[in-house]
Coordinates of C-alpha atoms in Angstrom, one line a residue:
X729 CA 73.6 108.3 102.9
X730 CA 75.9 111.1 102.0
X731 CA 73.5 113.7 104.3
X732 CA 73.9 110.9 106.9
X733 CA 77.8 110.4 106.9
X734 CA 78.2 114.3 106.4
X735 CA 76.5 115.5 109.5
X736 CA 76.7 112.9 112.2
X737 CA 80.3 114.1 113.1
X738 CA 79.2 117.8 113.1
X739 CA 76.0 116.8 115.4
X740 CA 78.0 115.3 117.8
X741 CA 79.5 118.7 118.7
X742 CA 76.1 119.8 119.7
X743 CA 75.8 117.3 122.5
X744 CA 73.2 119.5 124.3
X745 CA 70.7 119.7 121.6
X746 CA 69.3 115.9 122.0
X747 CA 66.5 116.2 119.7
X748 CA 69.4 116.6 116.9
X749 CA 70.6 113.0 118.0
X750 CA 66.8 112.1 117.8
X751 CA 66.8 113.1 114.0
X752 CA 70.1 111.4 113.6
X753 CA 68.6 108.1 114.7
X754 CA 65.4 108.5 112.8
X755 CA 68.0 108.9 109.4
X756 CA 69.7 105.7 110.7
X757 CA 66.3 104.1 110.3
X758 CA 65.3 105.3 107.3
X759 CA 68.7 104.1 105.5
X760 CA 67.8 100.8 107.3
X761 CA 64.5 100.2 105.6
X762 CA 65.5 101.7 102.4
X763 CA 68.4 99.3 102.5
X764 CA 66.3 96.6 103.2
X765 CA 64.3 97.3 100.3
X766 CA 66.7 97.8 98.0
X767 CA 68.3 94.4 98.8
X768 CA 65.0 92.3 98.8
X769 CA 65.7 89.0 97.0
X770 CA 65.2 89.2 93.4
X771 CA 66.5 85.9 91.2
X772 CA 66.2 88.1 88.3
X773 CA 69.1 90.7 89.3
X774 CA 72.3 89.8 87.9
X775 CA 75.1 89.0 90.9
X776 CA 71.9 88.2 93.5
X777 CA 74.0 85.2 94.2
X778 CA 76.8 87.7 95.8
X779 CA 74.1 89.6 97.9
X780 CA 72.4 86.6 99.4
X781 CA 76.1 85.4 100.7
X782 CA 76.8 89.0 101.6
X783 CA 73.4 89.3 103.7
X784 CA 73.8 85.2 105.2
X785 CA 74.7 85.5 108.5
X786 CA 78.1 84.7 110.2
X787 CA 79.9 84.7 113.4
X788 CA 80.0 88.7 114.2
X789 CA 76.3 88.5 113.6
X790 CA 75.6 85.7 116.1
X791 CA 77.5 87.3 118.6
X792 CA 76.0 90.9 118.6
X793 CA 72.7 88.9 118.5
X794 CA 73.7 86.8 121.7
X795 CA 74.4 90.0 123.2
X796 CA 71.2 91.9 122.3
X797 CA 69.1 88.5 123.5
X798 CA 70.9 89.0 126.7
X799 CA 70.7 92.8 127.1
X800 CA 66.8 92.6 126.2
X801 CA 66.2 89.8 128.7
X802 CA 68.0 91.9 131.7
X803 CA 65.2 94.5 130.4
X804 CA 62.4 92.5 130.5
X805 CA 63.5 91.1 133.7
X806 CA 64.3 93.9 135.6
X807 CA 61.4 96.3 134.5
X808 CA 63.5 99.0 133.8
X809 CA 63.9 101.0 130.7
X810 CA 66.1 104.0 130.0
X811 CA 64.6 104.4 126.0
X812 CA 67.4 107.1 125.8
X813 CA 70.4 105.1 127.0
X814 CA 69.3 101.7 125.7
X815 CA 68.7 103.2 122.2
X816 CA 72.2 104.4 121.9
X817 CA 73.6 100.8 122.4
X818 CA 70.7 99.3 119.5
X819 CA 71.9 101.8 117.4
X820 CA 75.5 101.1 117.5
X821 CA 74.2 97.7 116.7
X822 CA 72.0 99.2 113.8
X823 CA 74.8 100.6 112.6
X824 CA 77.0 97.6 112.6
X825 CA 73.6 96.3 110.3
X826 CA 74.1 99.0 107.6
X827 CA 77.8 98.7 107.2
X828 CA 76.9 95.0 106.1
X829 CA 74.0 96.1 103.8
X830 CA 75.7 99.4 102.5
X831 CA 79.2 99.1 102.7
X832 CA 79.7 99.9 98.7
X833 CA 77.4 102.9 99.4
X834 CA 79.3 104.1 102.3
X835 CA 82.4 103.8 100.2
X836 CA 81.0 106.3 97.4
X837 CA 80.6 108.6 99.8
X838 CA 83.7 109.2 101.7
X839 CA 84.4 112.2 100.7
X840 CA 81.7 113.7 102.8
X841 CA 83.8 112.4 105.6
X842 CA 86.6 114.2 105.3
X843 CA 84.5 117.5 104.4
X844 CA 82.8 117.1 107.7
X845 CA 86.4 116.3 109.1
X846 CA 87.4 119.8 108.4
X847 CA 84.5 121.3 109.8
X848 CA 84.8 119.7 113.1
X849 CA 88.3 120.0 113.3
X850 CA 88.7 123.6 112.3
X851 CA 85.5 125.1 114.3
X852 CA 87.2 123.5 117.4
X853 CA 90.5 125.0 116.8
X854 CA 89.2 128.2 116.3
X855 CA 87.2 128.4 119.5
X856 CA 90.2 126.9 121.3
X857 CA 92.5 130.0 120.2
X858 CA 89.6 132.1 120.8
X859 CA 89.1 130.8 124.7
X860 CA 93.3 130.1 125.5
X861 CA 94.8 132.4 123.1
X862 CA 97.3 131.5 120.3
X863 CA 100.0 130.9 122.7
X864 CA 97.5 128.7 124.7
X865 CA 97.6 126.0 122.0
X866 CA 101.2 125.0 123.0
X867 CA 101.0 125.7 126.7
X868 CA 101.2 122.0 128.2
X869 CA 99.6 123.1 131.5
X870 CA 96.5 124.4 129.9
X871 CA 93.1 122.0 129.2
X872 CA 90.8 122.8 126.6
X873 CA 87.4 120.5 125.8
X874 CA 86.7 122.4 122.7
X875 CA 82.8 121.9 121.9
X876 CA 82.2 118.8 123.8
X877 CA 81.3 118.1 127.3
X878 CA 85.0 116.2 128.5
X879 CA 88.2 116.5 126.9
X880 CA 88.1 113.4 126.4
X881 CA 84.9 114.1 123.9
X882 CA 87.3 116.5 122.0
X883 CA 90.1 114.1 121.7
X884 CA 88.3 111.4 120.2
X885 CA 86.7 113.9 117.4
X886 CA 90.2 115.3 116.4
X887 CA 91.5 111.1 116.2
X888 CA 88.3 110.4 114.2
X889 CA 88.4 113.6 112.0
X890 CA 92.5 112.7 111.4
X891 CA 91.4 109.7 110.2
X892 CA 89.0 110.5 108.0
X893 CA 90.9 113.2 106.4
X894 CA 93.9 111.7 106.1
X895 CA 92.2 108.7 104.1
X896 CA 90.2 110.2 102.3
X897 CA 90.5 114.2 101.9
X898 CA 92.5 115.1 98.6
X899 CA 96.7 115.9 99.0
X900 CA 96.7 119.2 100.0
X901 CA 99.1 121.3 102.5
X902 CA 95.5 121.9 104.3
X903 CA 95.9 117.8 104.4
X904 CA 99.2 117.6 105.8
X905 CA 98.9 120.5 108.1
X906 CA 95.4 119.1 109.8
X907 CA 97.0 115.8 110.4
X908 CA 100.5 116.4 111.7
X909 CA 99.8 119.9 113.6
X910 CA 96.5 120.9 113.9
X911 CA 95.0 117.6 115.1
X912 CA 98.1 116.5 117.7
X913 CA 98.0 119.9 119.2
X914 CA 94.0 120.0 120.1
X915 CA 94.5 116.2 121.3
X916 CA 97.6 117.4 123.8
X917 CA 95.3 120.4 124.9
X918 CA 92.4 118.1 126.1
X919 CA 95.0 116.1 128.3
X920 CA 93.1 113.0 126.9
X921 CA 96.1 110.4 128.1
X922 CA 94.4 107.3 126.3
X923 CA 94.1 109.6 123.1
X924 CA 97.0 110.7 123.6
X925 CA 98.4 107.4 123.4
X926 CA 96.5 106.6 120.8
X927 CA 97.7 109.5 118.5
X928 CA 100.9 106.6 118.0
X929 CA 99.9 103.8 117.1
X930 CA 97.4 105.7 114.7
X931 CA 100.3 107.4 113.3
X932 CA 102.3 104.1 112.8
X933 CA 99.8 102.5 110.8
X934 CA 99.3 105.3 108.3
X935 CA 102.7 105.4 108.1
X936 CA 102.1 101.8 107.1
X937 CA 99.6 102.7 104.6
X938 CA 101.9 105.0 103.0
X939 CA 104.3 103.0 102.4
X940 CA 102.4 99.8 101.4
X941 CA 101.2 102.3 98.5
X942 CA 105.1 103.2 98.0
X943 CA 106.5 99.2 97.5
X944 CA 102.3 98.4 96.3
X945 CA 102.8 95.3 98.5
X946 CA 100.0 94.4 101.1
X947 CA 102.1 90.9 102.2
X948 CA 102.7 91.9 105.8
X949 CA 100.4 94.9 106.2
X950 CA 97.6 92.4 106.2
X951 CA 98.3 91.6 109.4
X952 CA 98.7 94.6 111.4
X953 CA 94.7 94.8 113.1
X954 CA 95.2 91.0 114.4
X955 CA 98.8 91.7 116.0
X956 CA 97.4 95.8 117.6
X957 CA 94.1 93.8 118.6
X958 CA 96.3 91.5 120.4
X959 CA 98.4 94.2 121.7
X960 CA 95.6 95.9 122.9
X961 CA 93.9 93.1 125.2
X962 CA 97.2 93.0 126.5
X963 CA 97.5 96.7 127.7
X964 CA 93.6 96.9 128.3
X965 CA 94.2 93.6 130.9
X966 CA 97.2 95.3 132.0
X967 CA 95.4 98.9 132.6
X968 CA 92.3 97.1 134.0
X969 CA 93.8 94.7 136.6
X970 CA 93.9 97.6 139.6
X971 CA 89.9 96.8 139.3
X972 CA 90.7 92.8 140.3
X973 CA 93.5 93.4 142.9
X974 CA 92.1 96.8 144.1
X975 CA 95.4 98.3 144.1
X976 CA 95.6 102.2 142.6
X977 CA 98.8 101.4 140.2
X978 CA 100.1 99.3 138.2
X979 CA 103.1 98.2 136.3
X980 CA 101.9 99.8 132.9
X981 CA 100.7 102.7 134.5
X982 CA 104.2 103.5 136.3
X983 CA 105.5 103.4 132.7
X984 CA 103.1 106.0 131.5
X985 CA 103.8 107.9 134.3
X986 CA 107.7 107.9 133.4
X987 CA 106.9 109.1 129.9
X988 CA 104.6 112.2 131.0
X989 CA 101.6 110.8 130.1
X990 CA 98.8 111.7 131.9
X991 CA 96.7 108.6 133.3
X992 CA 94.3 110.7 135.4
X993 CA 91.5 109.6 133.4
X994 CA 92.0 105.9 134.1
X995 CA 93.8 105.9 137.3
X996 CA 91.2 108.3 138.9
X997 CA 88.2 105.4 138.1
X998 CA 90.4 102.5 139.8
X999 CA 88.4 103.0 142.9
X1000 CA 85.1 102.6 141.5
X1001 CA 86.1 100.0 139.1
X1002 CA 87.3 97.8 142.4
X1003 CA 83.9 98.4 143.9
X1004 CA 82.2 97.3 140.4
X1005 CA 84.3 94.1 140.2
X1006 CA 83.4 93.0 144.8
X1007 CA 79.7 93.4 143.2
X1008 CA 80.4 91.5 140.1
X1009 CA 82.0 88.7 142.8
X1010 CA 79.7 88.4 145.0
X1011 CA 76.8 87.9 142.3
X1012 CA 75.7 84.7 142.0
X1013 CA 76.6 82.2 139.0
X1014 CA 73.8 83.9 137.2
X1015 CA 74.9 87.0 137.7
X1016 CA 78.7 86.1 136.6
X1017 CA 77.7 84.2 133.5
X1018 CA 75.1 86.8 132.5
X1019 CA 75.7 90.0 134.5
X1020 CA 73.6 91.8 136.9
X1021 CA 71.7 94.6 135.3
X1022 CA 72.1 96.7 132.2
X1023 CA 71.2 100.3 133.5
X1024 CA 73.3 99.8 136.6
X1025 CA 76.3 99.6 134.2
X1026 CA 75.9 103.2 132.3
X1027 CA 77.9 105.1 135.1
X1028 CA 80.9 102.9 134.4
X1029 CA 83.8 103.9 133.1
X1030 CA 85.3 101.3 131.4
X1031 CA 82.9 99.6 128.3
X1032 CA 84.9 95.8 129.4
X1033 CA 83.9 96.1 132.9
X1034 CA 80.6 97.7 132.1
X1035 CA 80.6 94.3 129.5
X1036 CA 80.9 91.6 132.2
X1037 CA 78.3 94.0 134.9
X1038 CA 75.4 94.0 131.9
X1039 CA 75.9 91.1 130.3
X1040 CA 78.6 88.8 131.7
X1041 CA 81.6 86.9 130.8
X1042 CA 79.2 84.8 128.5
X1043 CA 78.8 88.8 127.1
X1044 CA 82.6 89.9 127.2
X1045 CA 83.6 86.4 125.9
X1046 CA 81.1 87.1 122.8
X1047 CA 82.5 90.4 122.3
X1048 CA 85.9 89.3 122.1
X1049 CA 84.7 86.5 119.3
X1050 CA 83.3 89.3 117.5
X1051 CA 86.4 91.4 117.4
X1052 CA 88.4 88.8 117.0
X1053 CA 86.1 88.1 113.8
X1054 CA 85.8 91.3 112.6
X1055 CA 89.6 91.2 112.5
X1056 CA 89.4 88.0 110.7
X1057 CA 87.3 89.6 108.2
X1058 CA 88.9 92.4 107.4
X1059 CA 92.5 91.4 106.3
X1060 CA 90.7 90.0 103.5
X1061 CA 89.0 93.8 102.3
X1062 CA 90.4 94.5 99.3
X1063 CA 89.5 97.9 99.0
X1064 CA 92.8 99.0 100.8
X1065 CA 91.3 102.5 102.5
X1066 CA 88.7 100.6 103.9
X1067 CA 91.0 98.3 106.0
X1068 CA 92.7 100.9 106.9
X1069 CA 89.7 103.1 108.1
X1070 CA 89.0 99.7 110.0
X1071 CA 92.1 98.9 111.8
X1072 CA 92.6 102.9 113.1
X1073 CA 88.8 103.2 114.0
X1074 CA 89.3 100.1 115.7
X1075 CA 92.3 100.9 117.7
X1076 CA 90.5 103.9 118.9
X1077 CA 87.3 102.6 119.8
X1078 CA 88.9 99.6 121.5
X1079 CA 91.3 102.0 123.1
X1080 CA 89.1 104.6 124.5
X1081 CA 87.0 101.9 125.7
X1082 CA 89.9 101.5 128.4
X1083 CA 88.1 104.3 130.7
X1084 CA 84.8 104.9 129.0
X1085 CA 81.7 102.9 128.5
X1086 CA 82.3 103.9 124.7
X1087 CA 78.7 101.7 123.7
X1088 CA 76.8 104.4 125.6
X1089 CA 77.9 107.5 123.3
X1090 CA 77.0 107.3 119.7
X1091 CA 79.9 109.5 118.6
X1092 CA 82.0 106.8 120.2
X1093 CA 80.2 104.4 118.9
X1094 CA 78.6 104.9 115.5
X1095 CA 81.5 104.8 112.9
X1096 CA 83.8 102.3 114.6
X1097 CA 80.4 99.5 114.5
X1098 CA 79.5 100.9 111.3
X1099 CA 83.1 100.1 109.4
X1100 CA 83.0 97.1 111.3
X1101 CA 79.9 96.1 109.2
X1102 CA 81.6 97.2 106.2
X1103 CA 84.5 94.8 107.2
X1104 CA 82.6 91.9 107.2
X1105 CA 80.5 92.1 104.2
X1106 CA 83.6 93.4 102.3
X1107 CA 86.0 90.8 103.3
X1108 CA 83.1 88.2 102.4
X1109 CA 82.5 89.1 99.4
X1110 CA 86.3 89.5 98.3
X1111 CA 86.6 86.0 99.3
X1112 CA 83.8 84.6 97.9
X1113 CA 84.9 86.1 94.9
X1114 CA 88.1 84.1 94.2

């Protein structure tokens, strides 16, 4: 696991090389059986009671498996099969799968996280002076996509690497230096807007976290992923309605646009999202309940549109029940870095999924369904616990 967790952030920076994502997937496996076998029922373990309730299934469960029923019948049905692009989205899934069934082990091996963290982060900044010069890192007008194929890429790995070191890596200045300098600074050099964006509200709740470890209350902080998941369907409706009314603005992208933000990456897909949403309309009731093909939704960029085109409103309804239960879930974690990890990983995953089918990239993809896993068996077994 720690091998795992250490080198799937580093791997990701080698996009090109797509046998490395091949070994990557054959790991995930392997922890899956291995998982499987070491949690095979066994009356004679003390505490098997807790691992048969933290195994039983429940509601996010269900709904991924709706989904997957759904997805494998378009597959069946339409005779097509990318192996490459629909083994991405069953491995997100399979990831989801070990969070539930090794959330404890994941947990013992953070510290990996935040090693790799460094790595990625560092490597990136380095090339970055290297290509645009010191003085390039604080030029506004100047894009850099480090060692990924968009900016956008790059953007996410710095969010995901602040994360991780900011929970987990020890206090150091290195710390403190990566996650209020180093790590804003590449994300404004991608000009990213969403992640750019989301550089706040990730701030804001480990500002949160800091002080809930100050006062050592967790009253209020509870319910911080429920209230920034609700904000967030607001501003992803918001973002996404040019797709329904075909127009190329809107009011929350006027607002961006008076802050300086850059909304290129969204506002430059509101054409092709309008031509998405005539073809999702003039599909039959079949095709609205249960969408029209998976492999005509991987050019998409947005993973809610490219939802409703593969698998529905029956599939975007389920994946806003299993959201909306993972959330559920994990305001009962009592581990209190875990919920953490879970509410920022969630807010970027759900935020870059604004402009990017984020299902179809595993470094999108992996860690945010993996914690949400972690959430659920966690949260279980805390409250099965009282």
């Amino acid at each position: 696991m720690a091998i795992f967790l250490f080198l799937k952030q580093i791997v990701d920076m080698f996009f090109e090389k797509t046998w490395l994502d091949v070994i990557m997937a054959m790991l995930l496996v392997l922890l899956f059986v291995y998982q499987c076998y070491m949690l095979r029922p066994d009356s004679s373990i003390e505490g098997n009671d807790i691992q048969k309730k933290k195994k039983s299934v429940c509601l996010p469960d269900v709904c991924l498996l709706l989904i997957g029923i759904i997805i494998i019948a378009h597959i069946l049905l339409d005779g097509v099969f990318s192996i490459y692009q629909n083994a991405k989205i069953f491995s997100a899934v399979l990831m989801y799968v070990l969070g539930r069934m090794a959330y404890q082990r994941v947990e013992e091996c953070t510290g990996y996280l935040a090693l790799s963290s460094y790595i990625v982060i560092y490597t990136n900044l380095i090339m970055c002076i290297v290509t645009l010069g010191f003085s390039g890192l604080f030029d506004a007008s100047l894009k850099y996509d480090g060692m990924y194929y968009y900016g956008t890429d790059m953007a996410y790995a710095m969010l995901t690497g602040l994360i991780f070191v900011s929970m987990y890596a020890k206090n150091t200045i290195l710390k403190f230096v990566t996650i209020f300098l180093v790590c804003p600074i590449m994300v404004m050099r991608s000009l990213a807007g969403v992640q750019q964006i989301l550089l706040i509200p990730i701030y804001i709740i480990l500002f949160l976290f800091m002080a809930e470890r100050a006062i050592k209350r967790r009253r209020y902080t509870d319910y911080i992923l429920p209230i920034i998941i609700a904000l967030l369907l607001v501003i992803i409706v918001g973002l996404n309605m040019p797709a329904i009314t075909g127009d190329k603005d809107s009011f929350l992208v006027s607002i961006l646009n008076t802050l300086h933000v850059s909304t290129e990456n969204f506002v430059g897909r509101f054409t092709s999202w309008n031509d998405i949403w005539d073809r999702i309309s003039a599909s039959g009731i079949v095709g609205k309940l249960f969408g029209i093909s998976v492999e005509g939704s991987r050019g998409i960029g947005s993973e809610y549109l490219g939802i409703v085109y593969s698998t529905g409103f029956t599939g975007l309804i389920l994946f806003i029940v299993y959201i909306l239960s993972i959330a559920g879930y994990a305001v009962r974690i009592y581990d209190r870095k875990t919920y953490y990890v879970t509410v920022m990983l969630a807010v970027l995953f759900l935020g870059t999924s604004i402009n990017v089918h984020t299902m179809m990239f595993t470094q999108l993809s992996w860690f945010p369904m993996l914690y949400a896993g972690m959430a659920v068996s966690a949260g279980r077994i805390k409250k099965d616990g009282k």
